[in-house]
XYZ file of C-alpha atoms in Angstrom:
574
model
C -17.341 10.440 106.471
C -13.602 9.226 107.154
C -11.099 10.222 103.928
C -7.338 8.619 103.661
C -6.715 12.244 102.466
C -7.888 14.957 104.557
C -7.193 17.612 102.197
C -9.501 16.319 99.373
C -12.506 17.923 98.931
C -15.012 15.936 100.387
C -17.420 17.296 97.484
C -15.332 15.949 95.018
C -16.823 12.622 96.028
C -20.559 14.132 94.984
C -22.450 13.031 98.791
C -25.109 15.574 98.496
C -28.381 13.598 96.282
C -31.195 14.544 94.529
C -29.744 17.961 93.436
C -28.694 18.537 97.473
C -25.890 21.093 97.702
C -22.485 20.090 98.797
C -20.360 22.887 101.120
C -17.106 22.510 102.360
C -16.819 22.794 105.825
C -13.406 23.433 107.742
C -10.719 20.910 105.410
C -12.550 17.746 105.700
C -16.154 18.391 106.602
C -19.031 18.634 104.039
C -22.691 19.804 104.956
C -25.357 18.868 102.329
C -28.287 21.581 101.835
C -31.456 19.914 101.066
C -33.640 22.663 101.352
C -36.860 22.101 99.048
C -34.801 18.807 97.654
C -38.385 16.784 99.207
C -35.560 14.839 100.925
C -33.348 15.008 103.826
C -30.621 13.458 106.417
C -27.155 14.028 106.167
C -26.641 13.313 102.271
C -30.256 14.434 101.331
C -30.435 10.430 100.611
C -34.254 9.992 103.310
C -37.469 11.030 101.138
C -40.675 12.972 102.891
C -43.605 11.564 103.252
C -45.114 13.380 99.725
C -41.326 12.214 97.700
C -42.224 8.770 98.489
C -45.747 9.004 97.090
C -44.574 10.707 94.006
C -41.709 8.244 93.431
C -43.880 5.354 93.826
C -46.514 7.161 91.313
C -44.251 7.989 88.987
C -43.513 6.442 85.496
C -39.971 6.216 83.826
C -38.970 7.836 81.034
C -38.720 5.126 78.836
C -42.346 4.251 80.208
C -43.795 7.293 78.917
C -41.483 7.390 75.838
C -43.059 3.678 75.047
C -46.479 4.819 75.308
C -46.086 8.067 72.924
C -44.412 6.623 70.208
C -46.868 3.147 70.290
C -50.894 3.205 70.012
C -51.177 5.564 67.312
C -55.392 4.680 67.191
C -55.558 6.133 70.705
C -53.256 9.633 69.751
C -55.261 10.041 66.826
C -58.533 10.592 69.279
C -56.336 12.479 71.952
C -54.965 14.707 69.273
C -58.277 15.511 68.663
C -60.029 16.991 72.029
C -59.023 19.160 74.316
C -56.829 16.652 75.964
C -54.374 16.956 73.626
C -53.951 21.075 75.592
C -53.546 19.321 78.922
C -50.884 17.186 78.090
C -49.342 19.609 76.017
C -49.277 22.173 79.129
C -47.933 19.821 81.198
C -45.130 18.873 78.634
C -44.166 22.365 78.778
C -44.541 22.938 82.337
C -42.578 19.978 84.078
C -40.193 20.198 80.955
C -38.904 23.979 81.727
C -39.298 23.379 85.705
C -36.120 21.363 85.636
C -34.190 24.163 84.471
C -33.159 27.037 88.003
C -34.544 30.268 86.890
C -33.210 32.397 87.814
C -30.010 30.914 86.912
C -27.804 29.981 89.479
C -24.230 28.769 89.173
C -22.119 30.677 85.430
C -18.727 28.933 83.534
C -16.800 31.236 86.141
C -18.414 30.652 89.502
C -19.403 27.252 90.896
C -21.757 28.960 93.673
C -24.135 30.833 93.730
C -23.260 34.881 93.773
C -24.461 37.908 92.095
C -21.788 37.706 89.305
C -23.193 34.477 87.986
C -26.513 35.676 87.998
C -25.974 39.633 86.606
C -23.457 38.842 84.362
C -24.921 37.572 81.437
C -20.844 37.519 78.894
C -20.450 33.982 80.384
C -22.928 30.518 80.087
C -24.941 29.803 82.758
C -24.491 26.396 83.499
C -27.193 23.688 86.019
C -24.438 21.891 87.840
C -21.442 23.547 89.576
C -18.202 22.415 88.184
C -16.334 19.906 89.419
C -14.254 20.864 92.892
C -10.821 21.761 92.248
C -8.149 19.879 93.316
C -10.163 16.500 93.230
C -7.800 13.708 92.852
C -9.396 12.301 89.151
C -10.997 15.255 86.733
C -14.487 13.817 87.278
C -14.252 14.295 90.920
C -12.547 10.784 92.932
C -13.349 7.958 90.610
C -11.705 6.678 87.087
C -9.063 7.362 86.017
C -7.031 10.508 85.232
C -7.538 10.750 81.475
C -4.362 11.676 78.836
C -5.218 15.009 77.390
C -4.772 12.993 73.814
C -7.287 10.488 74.706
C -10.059 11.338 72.643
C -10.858 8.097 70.721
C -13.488 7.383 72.950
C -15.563 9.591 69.884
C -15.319 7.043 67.180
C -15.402 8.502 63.563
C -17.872 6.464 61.174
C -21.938 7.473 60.554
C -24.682 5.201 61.292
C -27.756 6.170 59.541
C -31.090 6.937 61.110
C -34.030 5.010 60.010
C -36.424 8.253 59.139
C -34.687 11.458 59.507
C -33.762 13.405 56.204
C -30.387 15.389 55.491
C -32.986 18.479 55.905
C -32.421 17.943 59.949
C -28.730 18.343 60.741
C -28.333 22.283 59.414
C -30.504 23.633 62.119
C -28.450 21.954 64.308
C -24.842 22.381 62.979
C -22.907 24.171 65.592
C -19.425 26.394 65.133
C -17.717 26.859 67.673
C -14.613 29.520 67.640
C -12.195 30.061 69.299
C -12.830 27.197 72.010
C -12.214 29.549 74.405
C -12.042 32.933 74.866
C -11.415 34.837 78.963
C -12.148 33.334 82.000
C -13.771 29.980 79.857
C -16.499 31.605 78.146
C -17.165 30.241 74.204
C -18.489 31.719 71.753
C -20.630 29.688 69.839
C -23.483 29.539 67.323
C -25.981 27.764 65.957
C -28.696 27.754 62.735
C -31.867 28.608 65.336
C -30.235 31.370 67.079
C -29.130 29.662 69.948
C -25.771 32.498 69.903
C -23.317 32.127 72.432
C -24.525 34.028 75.465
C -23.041 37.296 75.388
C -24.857 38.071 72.484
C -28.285 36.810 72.717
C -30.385 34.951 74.941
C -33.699 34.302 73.134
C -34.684 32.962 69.451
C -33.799 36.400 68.071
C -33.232 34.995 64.369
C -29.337 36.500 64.453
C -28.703 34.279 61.404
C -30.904 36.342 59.672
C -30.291 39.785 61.276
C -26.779 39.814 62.746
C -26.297 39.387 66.320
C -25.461 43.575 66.702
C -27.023 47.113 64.936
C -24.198 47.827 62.595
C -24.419 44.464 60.991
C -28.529 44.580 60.896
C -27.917 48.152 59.263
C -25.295 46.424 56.468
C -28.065 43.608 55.409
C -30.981 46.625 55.411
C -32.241 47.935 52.034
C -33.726 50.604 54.398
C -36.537 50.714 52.147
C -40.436 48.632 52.736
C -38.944 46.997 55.822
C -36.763 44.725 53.532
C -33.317 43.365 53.855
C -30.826 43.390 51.015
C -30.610 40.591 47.998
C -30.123 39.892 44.429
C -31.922 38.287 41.678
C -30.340 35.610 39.679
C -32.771 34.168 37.012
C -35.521 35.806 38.638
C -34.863 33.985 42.209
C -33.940 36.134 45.552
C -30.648 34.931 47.132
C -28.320 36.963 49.862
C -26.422 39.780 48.554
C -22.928 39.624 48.146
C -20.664 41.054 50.069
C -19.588 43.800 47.856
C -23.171 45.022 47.956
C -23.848 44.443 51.864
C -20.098 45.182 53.443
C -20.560 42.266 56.776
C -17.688 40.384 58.217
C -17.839 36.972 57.107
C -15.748 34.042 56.786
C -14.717 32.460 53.786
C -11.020 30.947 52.558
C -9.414 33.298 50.830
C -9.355 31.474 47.332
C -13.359 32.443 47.303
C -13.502 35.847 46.008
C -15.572 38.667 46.623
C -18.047 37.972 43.961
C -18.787 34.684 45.340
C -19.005 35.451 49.006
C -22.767 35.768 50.018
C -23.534 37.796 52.775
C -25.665 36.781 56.114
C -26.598 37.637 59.202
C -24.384 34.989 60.293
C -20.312 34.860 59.500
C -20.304 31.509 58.858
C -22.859 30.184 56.913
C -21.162 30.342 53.830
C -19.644 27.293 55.353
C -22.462 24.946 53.727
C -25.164 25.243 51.358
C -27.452 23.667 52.913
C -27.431 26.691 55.609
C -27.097 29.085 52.594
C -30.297 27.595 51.399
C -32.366 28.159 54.810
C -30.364 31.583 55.127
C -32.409 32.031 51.573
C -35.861 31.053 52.692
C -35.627 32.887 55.153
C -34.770 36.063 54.101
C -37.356 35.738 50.973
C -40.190 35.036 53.743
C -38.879 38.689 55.279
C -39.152 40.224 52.410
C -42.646 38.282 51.318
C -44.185 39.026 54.974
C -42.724 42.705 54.256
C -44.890 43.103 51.222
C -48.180 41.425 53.094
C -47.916 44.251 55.925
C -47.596 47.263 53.074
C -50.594 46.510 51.707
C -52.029 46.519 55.145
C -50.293 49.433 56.423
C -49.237 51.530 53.792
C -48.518 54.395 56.051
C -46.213 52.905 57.922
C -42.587 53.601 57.793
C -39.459 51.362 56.682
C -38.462 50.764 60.135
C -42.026 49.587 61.469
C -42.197 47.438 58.868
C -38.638 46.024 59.808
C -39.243 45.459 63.329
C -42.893 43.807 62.873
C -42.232 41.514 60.026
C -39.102 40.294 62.432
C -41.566 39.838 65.257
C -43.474 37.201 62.855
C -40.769 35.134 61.531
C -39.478 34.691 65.138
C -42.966 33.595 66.320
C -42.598 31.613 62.450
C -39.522 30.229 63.583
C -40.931 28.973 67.148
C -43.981 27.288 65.498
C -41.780 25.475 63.316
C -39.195 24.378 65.536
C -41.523 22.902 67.614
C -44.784 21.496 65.729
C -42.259 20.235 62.642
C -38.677 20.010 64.070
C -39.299 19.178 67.557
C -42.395 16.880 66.607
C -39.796 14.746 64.370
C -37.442 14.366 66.384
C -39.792 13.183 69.047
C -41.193 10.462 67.374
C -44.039 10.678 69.174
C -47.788 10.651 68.215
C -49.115 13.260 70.563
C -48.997 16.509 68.372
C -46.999 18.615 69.668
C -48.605 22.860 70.026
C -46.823 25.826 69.803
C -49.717 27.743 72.021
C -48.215 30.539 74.804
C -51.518 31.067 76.134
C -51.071 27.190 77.341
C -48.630 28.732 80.083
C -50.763 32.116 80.649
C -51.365 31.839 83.882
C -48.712 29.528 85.446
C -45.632 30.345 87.066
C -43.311 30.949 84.034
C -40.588 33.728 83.381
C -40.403 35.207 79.822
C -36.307 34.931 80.703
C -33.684 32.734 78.964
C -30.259 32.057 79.439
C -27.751 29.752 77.770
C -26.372 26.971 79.745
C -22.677 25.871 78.773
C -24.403 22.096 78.960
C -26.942 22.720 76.367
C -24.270 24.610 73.822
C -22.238 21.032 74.734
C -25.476 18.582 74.279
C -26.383 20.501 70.931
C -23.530 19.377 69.028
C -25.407 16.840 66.446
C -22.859 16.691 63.780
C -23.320 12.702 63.945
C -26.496 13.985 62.133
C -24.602 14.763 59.361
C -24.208 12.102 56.360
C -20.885 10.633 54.667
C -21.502 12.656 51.645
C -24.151 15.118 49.911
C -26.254 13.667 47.110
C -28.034 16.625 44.987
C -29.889 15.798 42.392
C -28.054 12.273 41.691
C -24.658 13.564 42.187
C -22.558 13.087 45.117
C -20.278 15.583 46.785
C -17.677 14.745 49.262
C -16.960 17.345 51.933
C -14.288 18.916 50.005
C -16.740 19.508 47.119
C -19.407 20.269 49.691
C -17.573 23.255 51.493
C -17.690 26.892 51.311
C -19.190 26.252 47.697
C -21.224 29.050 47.564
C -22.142 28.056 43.635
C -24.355 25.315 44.385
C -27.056 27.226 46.008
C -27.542 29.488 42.678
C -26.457 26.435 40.257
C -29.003 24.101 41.795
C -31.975 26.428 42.909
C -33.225 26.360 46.407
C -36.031 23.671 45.524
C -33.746 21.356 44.566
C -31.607 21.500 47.424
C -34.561 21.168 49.023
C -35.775 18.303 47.529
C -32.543 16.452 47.437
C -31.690 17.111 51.581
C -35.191 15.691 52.048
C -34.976 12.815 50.468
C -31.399 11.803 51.711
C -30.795 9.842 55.146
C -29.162 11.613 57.750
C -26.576 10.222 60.073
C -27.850 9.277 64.117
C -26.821 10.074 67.214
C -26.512 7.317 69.853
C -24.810 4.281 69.688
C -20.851 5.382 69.291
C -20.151 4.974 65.559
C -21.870 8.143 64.911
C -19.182 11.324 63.942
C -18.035 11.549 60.060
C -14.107 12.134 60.196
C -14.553 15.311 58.718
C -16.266 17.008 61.863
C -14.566 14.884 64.614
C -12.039 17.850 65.167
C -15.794 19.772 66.349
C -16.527 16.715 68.726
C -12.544 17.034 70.045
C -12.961 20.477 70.606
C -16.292 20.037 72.735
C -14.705 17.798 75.179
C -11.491 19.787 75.247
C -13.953 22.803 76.308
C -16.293 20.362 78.620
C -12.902 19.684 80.106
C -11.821 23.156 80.936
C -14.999 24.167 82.410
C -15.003 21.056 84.451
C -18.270 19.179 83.707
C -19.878 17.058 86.016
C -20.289 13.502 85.157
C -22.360 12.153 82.657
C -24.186 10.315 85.698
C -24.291 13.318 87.961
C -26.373 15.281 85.040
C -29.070 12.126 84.789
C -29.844 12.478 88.430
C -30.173 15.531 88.262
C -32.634 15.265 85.170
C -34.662 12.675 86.921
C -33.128 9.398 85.713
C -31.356 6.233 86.960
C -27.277 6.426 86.738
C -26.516 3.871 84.707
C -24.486 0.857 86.967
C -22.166 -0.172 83.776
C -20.723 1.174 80.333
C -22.897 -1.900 78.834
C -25.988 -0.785 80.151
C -24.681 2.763 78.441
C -24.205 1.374 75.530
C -25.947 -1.857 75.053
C -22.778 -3.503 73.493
C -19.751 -4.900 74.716
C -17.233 -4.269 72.598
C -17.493 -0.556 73.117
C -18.135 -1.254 76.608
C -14.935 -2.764 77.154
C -13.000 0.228 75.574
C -14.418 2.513 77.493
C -13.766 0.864 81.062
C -10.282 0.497 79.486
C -10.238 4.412 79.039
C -12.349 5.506 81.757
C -12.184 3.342 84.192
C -15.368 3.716 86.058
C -18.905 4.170 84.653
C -19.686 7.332 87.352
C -15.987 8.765 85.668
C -17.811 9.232 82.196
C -17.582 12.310 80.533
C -20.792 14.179 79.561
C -21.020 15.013 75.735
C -19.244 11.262 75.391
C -22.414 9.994 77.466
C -24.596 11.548 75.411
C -23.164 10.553 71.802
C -22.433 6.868 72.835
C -25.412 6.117 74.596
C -27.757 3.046 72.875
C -30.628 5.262 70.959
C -34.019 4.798 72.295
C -36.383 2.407 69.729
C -36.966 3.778 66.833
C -35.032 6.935 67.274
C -31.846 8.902 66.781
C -31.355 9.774 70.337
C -30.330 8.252 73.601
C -32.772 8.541 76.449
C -30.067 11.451 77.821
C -30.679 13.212 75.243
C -34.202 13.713 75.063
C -34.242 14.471 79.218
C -31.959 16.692 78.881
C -32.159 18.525 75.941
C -36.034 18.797 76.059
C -36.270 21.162 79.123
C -33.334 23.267 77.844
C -35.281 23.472 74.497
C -38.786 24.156 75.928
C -37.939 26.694 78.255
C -35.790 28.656 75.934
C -38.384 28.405 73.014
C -41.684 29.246 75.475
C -39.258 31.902 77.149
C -39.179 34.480 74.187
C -40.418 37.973 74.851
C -43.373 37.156 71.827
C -44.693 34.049 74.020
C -45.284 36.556 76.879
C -49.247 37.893 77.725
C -48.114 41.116 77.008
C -46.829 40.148 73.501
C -48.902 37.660 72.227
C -51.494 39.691 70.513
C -52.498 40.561 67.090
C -51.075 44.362 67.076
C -47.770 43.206 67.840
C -47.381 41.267 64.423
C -49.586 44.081 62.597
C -53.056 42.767 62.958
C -55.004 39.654 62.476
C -53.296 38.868 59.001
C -49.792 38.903 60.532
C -50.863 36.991 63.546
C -52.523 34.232 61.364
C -48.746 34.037 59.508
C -47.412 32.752 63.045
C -50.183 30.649 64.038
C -50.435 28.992 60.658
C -46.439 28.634 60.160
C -45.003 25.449 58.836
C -41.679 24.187 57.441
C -44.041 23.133 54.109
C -45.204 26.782 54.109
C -41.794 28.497 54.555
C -40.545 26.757 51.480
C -43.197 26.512 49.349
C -44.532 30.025 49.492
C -40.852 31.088 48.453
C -40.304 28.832 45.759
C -41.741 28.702 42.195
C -42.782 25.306 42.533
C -43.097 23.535 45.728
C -40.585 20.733 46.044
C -40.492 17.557 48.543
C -40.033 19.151 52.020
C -39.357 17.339 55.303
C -37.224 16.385 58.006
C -38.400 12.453 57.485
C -37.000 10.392 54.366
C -39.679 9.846 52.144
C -39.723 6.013 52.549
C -39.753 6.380 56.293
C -42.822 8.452 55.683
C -44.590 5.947 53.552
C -43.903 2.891 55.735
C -45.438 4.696 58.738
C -42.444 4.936 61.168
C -42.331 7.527 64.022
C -43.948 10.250 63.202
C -42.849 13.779 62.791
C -42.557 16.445 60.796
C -40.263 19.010 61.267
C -37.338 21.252 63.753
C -34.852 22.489 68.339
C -34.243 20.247 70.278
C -36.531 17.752 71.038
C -38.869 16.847 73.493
């Protein structure tokens, strides 16, 4: 490979295919290690004999998306044998395949060493970073963008056809400070998914606190239970006079309105005061259920078991209501670990700095919040810890799940309000030196896209983004993902879904409870605790912690009654 300038990387120009290995050799030489690639020649760019059969066999992903979100007579009958197992298995099994375990390359080191697989204070990340040095910032082609230019996120919400204002808090992300040593973020979302120096599993931190001192402040350290109050005879967080946690509020909120939560910032919205509320009433509730069963049994048994069911709780529900929404799709979706007993699967997760970027969905979040017939603007929406108390948690309930959430896919999709979070994700993309958006669909198993059109199915938008960009392969990867055309009759682009799905999977089906040696009655306390897990729903979380069960789901009512996609419920998606 000749190159006008010898000292260039030659890896900044990305030879190495189907997730080959680039390494620098000498100043201008590259070798490309396609060891168990099924390909091979100097680029990794000639299949084997068993790659071509399986490329020829196999269908795309908007092939299989067309056929699980269409024929709903023929999913009904699948759904209904053991067929529905098989698939389901496989879902699982090619899904979490595509992610390296054990993890490979870390936001610090772009090869593999021991550091980026022991130390577990820094993301793990799928594809190295981009070589230093490279003459553009997405390796040799585009352009080399102004650190200002981020208008290529376009403020302005276009509404999905189905999904309720129930869906964005699980996946609201806050991320701060963008960056803390050597790259690493800290950053958190609704289902756990903590930054990884804290957690690496569905641990239900939101609930909990991410470390023992803060568990110990939210304990009543009596019956297994965690602290609250009662306001007109309802359970809501304590405050934080009564349970002393760090959290963060603007000063103008005083003391006596600051609730207090696992999490420090979910005082930020009531909506994730209101599942921080369900939540810790269905502790409490589960906390009663194993007394009666076990009334010998001290306040700390009772702690750790009842957490042990609402984490298997919250993996049912993520993926049979939230998961199965988001999907669209008519095969039902199973939350079953003994699917996976006796495959090749490790009980192991790690956070990869891509999925903390791809999880960003504030384009899921609507212009304003309509409760009960009244609309609040963000200003009136924020830190007001009142509403949750004023309203009730079934009306909150009722009113998020019968609003329209905003999409994502398509370009017009961030509110103006949380386009500084979007700004901040590509500032941190940028720093850790992201592949491009096309490098991470090959390496997911999809086509590059050839043009910004194709991207985005448009040309207006198309044309601004070859004016900022200047070449399709130059893309960024979180812009990719938020401008690219939604897939019919969904929120998402197809990017999206490939990507986020095996993150998602693997990090769900990777908790310690999903594991043979877990997954038994006598680690929830006996048959009754292990029915509350296998019988979890989002219905069930609200509605046995409410006095009278409200409208609950991720799907606008309407959607619901004119039979679109179906769904139900909560991480990423499939």
């Amino acid at each position: 490979m000749s190159l006008s300038l010898p000292t260039v990387n030659p890896c900044c120009y990305f030879p190495c295919q189907h997730q080959g290995v680039c390494v620098r050799v000498g100043l201008g030489g590259y070798e490309c290690d396609c060891t168990r690639t099924g390909y091979f020649g100097a680029n990794c760019t000639s299949p084997e004999l068993w790659t071509r059969l399986h490329n020829l066999l196999k269908p795309s992903p908007a092939f299989y998306h067309f056929v699980l979100t269409h024929f709903k007579w023929f999913w009904d009958i699948i759904n209904s044998t053991f067929i529905r197992d098989t698939l389901m298995r496989l879902v699982l099994t090619v899904r979490a395949n595509l992610i390296p375990s054990p993890p490979t390359y870390n936001s610090d080191y772009g090869y593999i060493s021991w550091e980026a697989y022991a130390n577990v204070s820094y993301y793990t990340r799928v594809l190295p970073p981009v070589p230093d040095n490279c003459p553009t910032p997405m390796g040799t082609k585009g352009r080399r963008l102004a650190r200002g230019g981020w208008h290529c996120v376009v403020p302005g919400v276009g509404l999905s056809c189905w999904s309720s204002t129930l869906s964005p808090f699980p996946a609201q992300h806050h991320c701060f400070p963008p960056a803390l040593r050597r790259g690493s973020g800290v950053c958190t979302a609704f289902w756990s998914r903590l930054d990884a120096r804290l957690s690496r599993q569905v641990d239900l931190g939101h609930l909990y606190g991410d470390n023992l001192e803060r568990q110990h402040q939210l304990r009543l350290f009596r019956d297994g239970k965690l602290k609250f109050q009662e306001v007109d005879g309802e359970v809501y967080p304590p405050m934080v006079t009564a349970a002393p946690v760090h959290m963060v509020y603007p000063s103008a909120i005083p003391k006596e309105k600051q609730l207090a939560m696992g999490q420090e910032v979910f005082g930020l919205l009531p909506g994730l005061c209101m599942y921080a509320t369900l939540w810790l009433r269905e502790h409490n509730r589960v906390c009663d259920v194993l007394k009666r069963e076990h009334p010998t049994w001290s306040d700390e048994q009772l702690f750790q078991t009842a957490r042990l069911i609402l984490i298997g709780e919250t993996i049912k529900i993520v993926i049979e209501d939230y998961v199965q929404h988001l999907s669209g799709y008519y095969l039902s979706l199973k939350f079953d670990p003994e699917l996976l007993f006796g495959t090749q699967f490790q009980y192991r997760n790690r956070i990869a700095v891509e999925f903390n970027q791809l999880y960003h969905w504030h384009g899921l979040m609507p212009d304003s919040f309509i409760i009960q017939g009244e609309e609040y603007s963000y200003e009136q929406f924020l830190y007001n810890t009142s509403m949750l108390m004023d309203y009730g948690v079934e009306a909150l309930v009722e009113s998020f799940s019968k609003q329209t959430a905003g999409r994502i896919g398509g370009g017009q999709t961030i509110n103006a309000n949380v386009l500084e979070v979007a700004i901040g994700v590509i500032k941190e993309s940028r720093q850790l030196r992201l592949q491009p958006f096309n490098e991470y669909r090959k390496r997911f198993g999809m086509k590059p896209y050839k043009s910004f059109q194709e991207l985005t199915g448009e040309e207006e938008k198309a044309a601004e983004l070859e004016e900022l960009y200047g070449d399709i392969d130059a893309l960024e990867f979180y812009p990719g993902l938020l401008l690219e055309k939604p897939q019919p009759n969904g929120i998402f682009g197809e990017s999206m879904v490939e990507i986020g799905a095996p993150f998602s999977l693997k990090g769900l089906l990777g908790n310690p409870i999903c594991s043979p040696e877990y997954w038994k009655p006598s680690t929830f306390g006996g048959a009754t605790g292990f029915e509350i897990v296998k019988t979890a729903s989002l219905e069930k979380l609200v509605c046995l912690n409410v006095k009278k069960c409200p409208y609950v789901a991720f799907r606008v009512p309407d959607a619901a009654e004119n039979g679109s996609p179906r769904g139900g419920g909560s991480s990423t998606e499939l």
